[in-house]
């Protein structure tokens, strides 16, 4: 990990499955805090491209985030903006317009996106823990610096055509779903008891 990020300043950081293979990848909005850092140390840069690292069975390797010139990246928000089953990123840029990074990496891998609706818990299910085929996500809209992400939880399922889903709601209610078909957006309502 240090080989990928040494000498960089990271701001908006998130682990998400961008290629839907069942392994969480890493995205980091980067840009040094001091605009004159290059004058003090020629190995450091104020403007940096985002760090995007794909996870291949526990091994991270730098990947191309797209044709992105070095920027003073700060915040990052994550969500499936075009509802195509793959997560996109919006990165805030200090002194510039936000950068939209559309994801076209999902390939033929399966996915599942859940929207929780609380009845006893809060309306959006914030604070719930969701497990799908052994992967864990927490329901929230937290992003990073000046950012908020999609409240839906997204799971890359790899080759799995269905998922087993377990939800621990903030109210304490436990919910178990089996044989949930992949490649869909599904709203899950908290059971009354």
Coordinates of N, CA and C in Angstrom, one line a residue:
X1 N 0.8 -1.2 0.0 CA 0.0 0.0 0.0 C 0.9 1.3 0.0
X2 N 1.9 1.2 0.8 CA 2.8 2.4 0.9 C 3.4 2.8 -0.4
X3 N 3.7 1.7 -1.3 CA 4.3 2.0 -2.6 C 3.4 2.8 -3.5
X4 N 2.1 2.6 -3.3 CA 1.1 3.3 -4.1 C 0.9 4.7 -3.7
X5 N 1.0 5.0 -2.4 CA 0.6 6.3 -1.9 C 1.8 7.1 -1.3
X6 N 3.0 6.6 -1.2 CA 4.1 7.4 -0.7 C 4.3 8.6 -1.5
X7 N 4.6 9.7 -0.8 CA 4.8 11.0 -1.5 C 3.6 11.7 -2.0
X8 N 2.4 11.2 -1.6 CA 1.1 11.8 -2.1 C 0.3 12.3 -0.8
X9 N -0.5 13.3 -1.0 CA -1.5 13.7 0.0 C -2.9 13.3 -0.4
X10 N -3.5 12.4 0.5 CA -4.8 11.9 0.2 C -5.9 12.7 1.0
X11 N -7.0 12.9 0.4 CA -8.1 13.6 1.0 C -9.3 12.6 1.0
X12 N -10.1 12.6 0.0 CA -11.3 11.8 -0.1 C -10.9 10.3 -0.4
X13 N -11.1 9.4 0.6 CA -10.7 8.1 0.5 C -11.9 7.1 0.7
X14 N -12.0 6.1 -0.2 CA -13.1 5.1 0.0 C -12.7 3.8 -0.6
X15 N -13.1 2.7 0.1 CA -13.0 1.4 -0.5 C -14.3 1.0 -1.0
X16 N -14.4 0.7 -2.3 CA -15.6 0.3 -3.0 C -15.2 -0.7 -4.1
X17 N -16.2 -1.5 -4.5 CA -15.9 -2.5 -5.6 C -16.3 -1.9 -6.9
X18 N -15.3 -1.3 -7.6 CA -15.6 -0.6 -8.8 C -15.7 -1.5 -10.0
X19 N -15.1 -2.7 -9.9 CA -15.2 -3.6 -11.1 C -16.2 -4.8 -10.8
X20 N -16.9 -4.7 -9.6 CA -17.9 -5.7 -9.3 C -17.4 -7.1 -9.2
X21 N -16.1 -7.3 -8.8 CA -15.6 -8.7 -8.8 C -15.6 -9.3 -7.4
X22 N -16.2 -8.5 -6.4 CA -16.3 -9.0 -5.0 C -15.2 -8.6 -4.1
X23 N -14.3 -7.8 -4.6 CA -13.1 -7.3 -3.9 C -13.2 -5.8 -3.9
X24 N -13.1 -5.2 -2.7 CA -13.1 -3.7 -2.6 C -11.9 -3.1 -3.2
X25 N -12.0 -2.1 -4.1 CA -10.9 -1.3 -4.6 C -10.8 0.0 -3.9
X26 N -9.7 0.7 -4.2 CA -9.4 1.9 -3.4 C -9.4 3.1 -4.4
X27 N -10.1 4.2 -3.9 CA -10.0 5.5 -4.6 C -9.6 6.5 -3.6
X28 N -8.6 7.4 -4.0 CA -8.2 8.5 -3.2 C -8.1 9.8 -4.0
X29 N -8.8 10.8 -3.6 CA -8.6 12.1 -4.2 C -7.3 12.7 -3.6
X30 N -6.5 13.2 -4.5 CA -5.1 13.6 -4.0 C -4.8 15.0 -4.5
X31 N -3.9 15.7 -3.7 CA -3.5 17.0 -4.0 C -2.8 17.5 -2.7
X32 N -1.6 18.0 -2.8 CA -0.9 18.4 -1.6 C -1.6 19.7 -1.0
X33 N -1.4 19.9 0.3 CA -2.0 21.0 1.0 C -1.3 22.3 0.7
X34 N 0.0 22.2 0.4 CA 0.8 23.5 0.1 C 1.0 23.6 -1.4
X35 N 0.6 24.8 -1.9 CA 0.7 24.9 -3.4 C 2.2 25.2 -3.8
X36 N 3.1 25.4 -2.9 CA 4.5 25.6 -3.2 C 5.4 24.4 -2.8
X37 N 4.8 23.3 -2.5 CA 5.6 22.2 -2.0 C 6.7 21.7 -2.9
X38 N 6.5 21.9 -4.2 CA 7.5 21.5 -5.2 C 8.8 22.3 -5.1
X39 N 8.7 23.5 -4.6 CA 9.9 24.4 -4.4 C 10.7 23.9 -3.2
X40 N 10.0 23.3 -2.2 CA 10.7 22.8 -1.0 C 11.2 21.4 -1.2
X41 N 10.5 20.6 -2.0 CA 10.9 19.2 -2.2 C 10.5 18.8 -3.6
X42 N 11.5 18.7 -4.5 CA 11.2 18.4 -5.9 C 10.5 17.1 -6.2
X43 N 10.4 16.2 -5.2 CA 9.7 14.9 -5.3 C 8.2 15.0 -5.0
X44 N 7.8 16.1 -4.4 CA 6.4 16.3 -4.1 C 5.7 17.2 -5.1
X45 N 4.4 17.1 -5.3 CA 3.7 17.9 -6.2 C 2.4 18.4 -5.6
X46 N 2.0 19.6 -5.9 CA 0.8 20.2 -5.4 C -0.4 19.5 -6.1
X47 N -0.3 19.5 -7.4 CA -1.4 18.9 -8.3 C -1.0 17.4 -8.5
X48 N -2.0 16.6 -8.3 CA -1.8 15.1 -8.4 C -3.1 14.5 -9.0
X49 N -2.9 13.4 -9.8 CA -4.0 12.7 -10.3 C -4.6 11.9 -9.2
X50 N -5.9 11.5 -9.3 CA -6.5 10.6 -8.2 C -5.8 9.3 -8.2
X51 N -5.7 8.7 -7.1 CA -5.2 7.3 -6.9 C -6.3 6.3 -7.1
X52 N -6.2 5.4 -8.0 CA -7.2 4.4 -8.2 C -6.5 3.1 -8.2
X53 N -6.8 2.2 -7.3 CA -6.1 0.9 -7.2 C -7.1 -0.2 -7.2
X54 N -7.0 -1.1 -8.1 CA -7.8 -2.3 -8.2 C -7.3 -3.4 -7.3
X55 N -8.2 -4.1 -6.7 CA -7.9 -5.1 -5.7 C -8.1 -6.5 -6.4
X56 N -7.1 -7.2 -6.6 CA -7.2 -8.5 -7.2 C -6.9 -9.6 -6.2
X57 N -7.9 -10.0 -5.5 CA -7.8 -11.1 -4.5 C -6.8 -10.7 -3.4
X58 N -6.9 -9.4 -2.9 CA -6.1 -8.9 -1.8 C -4.8 -8.3 -2.2
X59 N -4.6 -8.1 -3.5 CA -3.4 -7.4 -4.0 C -3.8 -6.2 -4.8
X60 N -3.4 -5.0 -4.3 CA -3.7 -3.8 -4.9 C -2.7 -3.4 -6.0
X61 N -3.2 -2.9 -7.1 CA -2.3 -2.4 -8.2 C -2.9 -1.2 -8.8
X62 N -2.1 -0.2 -9.0 CA -2.5 1.1 -9.6 C -3.2 0.9 -10.9
X63 N -4.3 1.6 -11.1 CA -5.0 1.5 -12.4 C -5.3 2.9 -12.9
X64 N -5.7 3.0 -14.1 CA -6.0 4.3 -14.7 C -7.4 4.8 -14.3
X65 N -7.5 6.0 -13.7 CA -8.8 6.5 -13.3 C -9.5 7.3 -14.5
X66 N -8.8 7.2 -15.7 CA -9.3 7.9 -16.8 C -8.4 9.0 -17.2
X67 N -8.7 9.8 -18.2 CA -7.8 10.9 -18.7 C -8.0 12.1 -17.7
X68 N -7.3 12.0 -16.6 CA -7.4 13.0 -15.6 C -6.0 13.7 -15.5
X69 N -6.0 15.0 -15.7 CA -4.8 15.8 -15.5 C -4.6 16.0 -14.0
X70 N -3.4 16.2 -13.6 CA -3.2 16.4 -12.1 C -4.0 17.6 -11.7
X71 N -4.6 17.5 -10.5 CA -5.5 18.5 -9.9 C -5.2 18.6 -8.4
X72 N -5.8 19.6 -7.8 CA -5.8 19.8 -6.4 C -7.1 19.1 -5.9
X73 N -7.1 17.8 -5.9 CA -8.3 17.0 -5.4 C -8.5 17.2 -4.0
X74 N -9.7 17.2 -3.6 CA -10.1 17.3 -2.1 C -11.1 16.2 -1.7
X75 N -12.4 16.4 -1.9 CA -13.4 15.5 -1.5 C -13.8 14.5 -2.6
X76 N -14.5 13.5 -2.3 CA -14.9 12.5 -3.2 C -16.3 11.9 -2.7
X77 N -17.2 11.9 -3.6 CA -18.5 11.3 -3.4 C -18.7 10.1 -4.3
X78 N -19.4 9.1 -3.8 CA -19.5 7.8 -4.6 C -20.9 7.4 -4.7
X79 N -21.3 6.9 -5.9 CA -22.6 6.4 -6.2 C -22.8 6.0 -7.6
X80 N -23.8 5.2 -7.9 CA -24.1 4.8 -9.3 C -25.0 5.9 -9.9
X81 N -24.3 6.9 -10.5 CA -25.0 8.1 -11.0 C -25.9 7.8 -12.2
X82 N -25.5 6.9 -13.0 CA -26.4 6.6 -14.2 C -27.1 5.2 -14.1
X83 N -27.1 4.7 -12.9 CA -27.9 3.4 -12.6 C -27.6 2.3 -13.6
X84 N -26.3 2.1 -13.8 CA -25.9 1.0 -14.8 C -25.3 -0.1 -14.0
X85 N -25.3 -0.1 -12.7 CA -24.7 -1.2 -11.9 C -23.2 -1.0 -11.6
X86 N -22.6 0.1 -11.9 CA -21.2 0.3 -11.5 C -21.1 1.7 -10.9
X87 N -20.3 1.7 -9.9 CA -20.1 3.0 -9.1 C -19.3 4.0 -9.8
X88 N -19.7 5.3 -9.7 CA -19.0 6.4 -10.3 C -18.5 7.3 -9.1
X89 N -17.6 8.2 -9.5 CA -17.1 9.1 -8.5 C -17.2 10.6 -8.9
X90 N -17.5 11.5 -8.0 CA -17.5 12.9 -8.2 C -16.4 13.4 -7.3
X91 N -15.4 14.0 -7.8 CA -14.3 14.5 -7.0 C -14.3 16.1 -7.0
X92 N -14.2 16.7 -5.8 CA -14.1 18.1 -5.7 C -12.7 18.5 -6.0
X93 N -12.6 19.7 -6.6 CA -11.3 20.2 -7.0 C -11.1 21.6 -6.4
X94 N -10.1 21.8 -5.6 CA -9.8 23.1 -5.0 C -9.6 24.2 -6.1
X95 N -10.5 25.2 -6.1 CA -10.4 26.3 -7.1 C -10.8 25.9 -8.5
X96 N -11.5 24.8 -8.6 CA -12.0 24.3 -9.9 C -13.4 23.7 -9.9
X97 N -13.8 23.2 -11.0 CA -15.1 22.6 -11.1 C -15.0 21.1 -10.7
X98 N -16.0 20.5 -10.1 CA -16.0 19.1 -9.8 C -15.6 18.2 -11.0
X99 N -15.0 17.1 -10.7 CA -14.6 16.2 -11.7 C -15.5 14.9 -11.6
X100 N -16.1 14.6 -12.7 CA -17.0 13.4 -12.8 C -16.2 12.3 -13.4
X101 N -16.1 11.2 -12.7 CA -15.4 10.0 -13.2 C -16.4 8.9 -13.4
X102 N -16.8 8.6 -14.6 CA -17.8 7.6 -15.0 C -17.1 6.3 -15.0
X103 N -17.7 5.3 -14.4 CA -17.1 3.9 -14.3 C -17.6 3.0 -15.5
X104 N -16.6 2.5 -16.2 CA -17.0 1.5 -17.2 C -16.2 0.2 -17.0
X105 N -15.9 -0.1 -15.8 CA -15.1 -1.3 -15.5 C -15.9 -2.5 -15.1
X106 N -17.1 -2.5 -14.9 CA -17.9 -3.6 -14.3 C -17.9 -4.8 -15.2
X107 N -17.7 -4.7 -16.5 CA -17.6 -5.8 -17.4 C -18.8 -6.7 -17.2
X108 N -18.5 -8.0 -17.1 CA -19.6 -9.0 -17.0 C -19.9 -9.4 -15.6
X109 N -19.3 -8.8 -14.6 CA -19.5 -9.2 -13.2 C -20.9 -8.7 -12.8
X110 N -21.5 -9.5 -11.8 CA -22.8 -9.2 -11.3 C -22.7 -8.2 -10.1
X111 N -23.8 -7.6 -9.7 CA -23.8 -6.6 -8.7 C -25.2 -6.6 -8.0
X112 N -25.3 -6.0 -6.9 CA -26.6 -5.8 -6.2 C -26.5 -4.4 -5.5
X113 N -27.6 -3.6 -5.7 CA -27.7 -2.3 -5.0 C -28.9 -2.3 -4.1
X114 N -28.8 -2.0 -2.8 CA -29.9 -2.0 -1.9 C -30.2 -0.6 -1.4
X115 N -31.5 -0.3 -1.3 CA -31.9 0.9 -0.7 C -32.8 0.5 0.5
X116 N -32.4 0.9 1.7 CA -33.1 0.5 2.9 C -34.2 1.5 3.3
X117 N -35.3 1.0 3.7 CA -36.4 1.9 4.2 C -36.8 1.5 5.6
X118 N -36.5 2.3 6.6 CA -36.8 2.0 7.9 C -38.2 2.2 8.3
X119 N -38.7 1.4 9.2 CA -40.1 1.6 9.8 C -39.9 1.9 11.3
X120 N -39.2 1.0 12.0 CA -38.9 1.2 13.4 C -37.6 2.1 13.5
X121 N -36.7 1.8 12.6 CA -35.4 2.6 12.6 C -35.7 3.9 11.8
X122 N -34.7 4.7 11.6 CA -34.8 5.9 10.9 C -35.2 5.6 9.4
X123 N -35.8 6.6 8.8 CA -36.4 6.4 7.4 C -35.4 5.8 6.4
X124 N -34.2 6.2 6.4 CA -33.2 5.8 5.4 C -32.4 4.6 5.9
X125 N -32.6 4.1 7.1 CA -31.9 3.0 7.5 C -30.4 3.3 7.9
X126 N -30.1 4.6 8.0 CA -28.7 4.9 8.4 C -28.3 4.2 9.7
X127 N -27.1 3.7 9.6 CA -26.6 2.9 10.8 C -26.8 1.4 10.7
X128 N -27.5 1.0 9.7 CA -27.7 -0.4 9.5 C -26.4 -1.1 8.9
X129 N -26.2 -2.3 9.3 CA -25.1 -3.1 8.7 C -25.7 -4.1 7.8
X130 N -25.1 -4.2 6.5 CA -25.7 -5.1 5.5 C -24.5 -6.0 5.1
X131 N -24.8 -7.3 5.1 CA -23.9 -8.3 4.6 C -24.5 -9.0 3.4
X132 N -23.7 -9.1 2.3 CA -24.2 -9.7 1.1 C -23.1 -10.6 0.6
X133 N -23.3 -11.9 0.6 CA -22.3 -12.9 0.2 C -21.0 -12.7 1.0
X134 N -21.1 -12.4 2.2 CA -19.9 -12.2 3.1 C -19.3 -10.8 3.0
X135 N -19.7 -9.9 2.2 CA -19.2 -8.6 2.2 C -20.0 -7.7 3.1
X136 N -19.4 -6.7 3.7 CA -20.1 -5.8 4.6 C -20.1 -4.4 4.2
X137 N -21.3 -3.7 4.3 CA -21.4 -2.3 4.0 C -22.2 -1.7 5.2
X138 N -22.0 -0.4 5.5 CA -22.7 0.3 6.5 C -23.5 1.3 5.7
X139 N -24.8 1.5 6.1 CA -25.7 2.4 5.4 C -25.5 3.8 6.0
X140 N -25.0 4.7 5.1 CA -24.8 6.1 5.4 C -24.6 6.9 4.1
X141 N -24.6 8.1 4.2 CA -24.3 9.0 3.1 C -23.0 9.7 3.2
X142 N -22.2 9.3 4.2 CA -20.9 10.0 4.5 C -20.0 9.9 3.3
X143 N -19.4 11.0 3.0 CA -18.4 11.1 1.9 C -17.1 11.5 2.6
X144 N -16.5 12.5 2.0 CA -15.3 13.0 2.6 C -15.4 14.5 2.6
X145 N -14.3 15.2 2.5 CA -14.3 16.7 2.6 C -15.3 17.3 1.7
X146 N -16.3 18.0 2.2 CA -17.4 18.7 1.5 C -18.1 17.8 0.5
X147 N -18.3 16.5 0.9 CA -19.0 15.6 0.0 C -20.0 14.7 0.7
X148 N -21.0 14.2 0.0 CA -21.9 13.2 0.5 C -22.2 12.2 -0.6
X149 N -22.2 11.0 -0.2 CA -22.3 9.9 -1.2 C -23.8 9.3 -1.2
X150 N -24.0 8.5 -2.2 CA -25.3 7.8 -2.4 C -25.6 7.0 -1.2
X151 N -26.8 7.0 -0.6 CA -27.1 6.3 0.6 C -27.4 4.8 0.3
X152 N -27.5 4.4 -1.0 CA -27.7 3.0 -1.3 C -26.4 2.3 -1.1
X153 N -26.5 1.0 -0.7 CA -25.3 0.2 -0.6 C -25.2 -0.7 -1.8
X154 N -23.9 -0.8 -2.3 CA -23.6 -1.5 -3.6 C -22.7 -2.6 -3.3
X155 N -23.0 -3.8 -3.9 CA -22.1 -4.9 -3.7 C -21.8 -5.5 -5.1
X156 N -20.5 -5.7 -5.3 CA -20.0 -6.5 -6.5 C -20.1 -7.9 -6.1
X157 N -20.7 -8.7 -7.0 CA -21.0 -10.1 -6.7 C -20.1 -11.1 -7.5
X158 N -19.2 -10.5 -8.4 CA -18.4 -11.4 -9.2 C -19.3 -12.2 -10.1
X159 N -19.1 -13.5 -10.1 CA -19.9 -14.5 -10.9 C -21.2 -14.9 -10.3
X160 N -21.4 -14.5 -9.1 CA -22.7 -15.0 -8.4 C -23.9 -14.4 -9.0
X161 N -24.9 -15.2 -9.3 CA -26.1 -14.8 -9.9 C -27.1 -14.4 -8.9
X162 N -26.8 -14.7 -7.6 CA -27.7 -14.3 -6.5 C -26.9 -14.1 -5.2
X163 N -27.6 -13.5 -4.2 CA -26.9 -13.2 -3.0 C -27.8 -13.6 -1.8
X164 N -27.1 -13.9 -0.7 CA -27.7 -14.0 0.6 C -27.4 -12.7 1.3
X165 N -28.5 -12.1 1.9 CA -28.4 -10.7 2.5 C -28.8 -10.8 3.9
X166 N -28.0 -10.3 4.8 CA -28.4 -10.1 6.2 C -28.3 -8.7 6.6
X167 N -29.3 -8.1 7.2 CA -29.4 -6.7 7.6 C -29.6 -6.6 9.1
X168 N -28.7 -5.9 9.8 CA -28.9 -5.6 11.2 C -29.3 -4.1 11.2
X169 N -30.6 -3.9 11.5 CA -31.2 -2.5 11.5 C -30.8 -1.8 12.8
X170 N -30.8 -0.5 12.8 CA -30.5 0.2 14.1 C -31.4 -0.1 15.2
X171 N -32.6 -0.5 14.9 CA -33.6 -0.8 16.0 C -33.3 -2.1 16.7
X172 N -32.4 -2.9 16.1 CA -32.1 -4.2 16.7 C -32.7 -5.3 15.9
X173 N -33.6 -5.0 14.9 CA -34.2 -6.0 14.1 C -33.2 -6.6 13.2
X174 N -33.2 -8.0 13.1 CA -32.4 -8.7 12.1 C -33.2 -9.2 11.0
X175 N -32.7 -9.0 9.8 CA -33.5 -9.5 8.6 C -32.6 -10.3 7.7
X176 N -33.1 -11.5 7.2 CA -32.4 -12.4 6.4 C -33.1 -12.6 5.1
X177 N -32.4 -12.4 4.0 CA -33.0 -12.6 2.7 C -32.1 -13.6 1.9
X178 N -32.8 -14.6 1.3 CA -32.0 -15.6 0.5 C -32.4 -15.5 -1.0
X179 N -31.5 -16.0 -1.8 CA -31.7 -16.1 -3.3 C -32.1 -14.7 -3.8
X180 N -31.5 -13.7 -3.4 CA -31.8 -12.3 -4.0 C -31.1 -12.3 -5.4
X181 N -31.8 -12.1 -6.4 CA -31.3 -12.0 -7.7 C -30.3 -10.9 -7.9
X182 N -29.2 -11.1 -8.6 CA -28.2 -10.1 -8.8 C -28.7 -9.1 -9.9
X183 N -27.8 -8.1 -10.2 CA -28.1 -7.1 -11.2 C -29.4 -6.4 -11.1
X184 N -29.7 -5.9 -9.9 CA -30.9 -5.2 -9.7 C -30.7 -4.2 -8.6
X185 N -31.6 -3.2 -8.6 CA -31.8 -2.2 -7.5 C -33.0 -2.7 -6.7
X186 N -32.8 -2.9 -5.4 CA -33.9 -3.4 -4.6 C -34.1 -2.6 -3.4
X187 N -35.3 -2.2 -3.1 CA -35.7 -1.5 -1.8 C -36.1 -2.6 -0.8
X188 N -35.5 -2.5 0.3 CA -35.8 -3.5 1.4 C -36.4 -2.7 2.6
X189 N -37.6 -3.1 2.9 CA -38.3 -2.4 4.0 C -38.1 -3.2 5.3
X190 N -37.8 -2.5 6.4 CA -37.6 -3.1 7.7 C -38.8 -3.7 8.2
X191 N -38.7 -5.0 8.6 CA -39.9 -5.7 9.1 C -40.4 -5.1 10.4
X192 N -41.7 -5.2 10.7 CA -42.3 -4.6 11.9 C -41.7 -5.2 13.2
X193 N -41.4 -6.5 13.2 CA -40.8 -7.1 14.3 C -39.7 -8.0 13.9

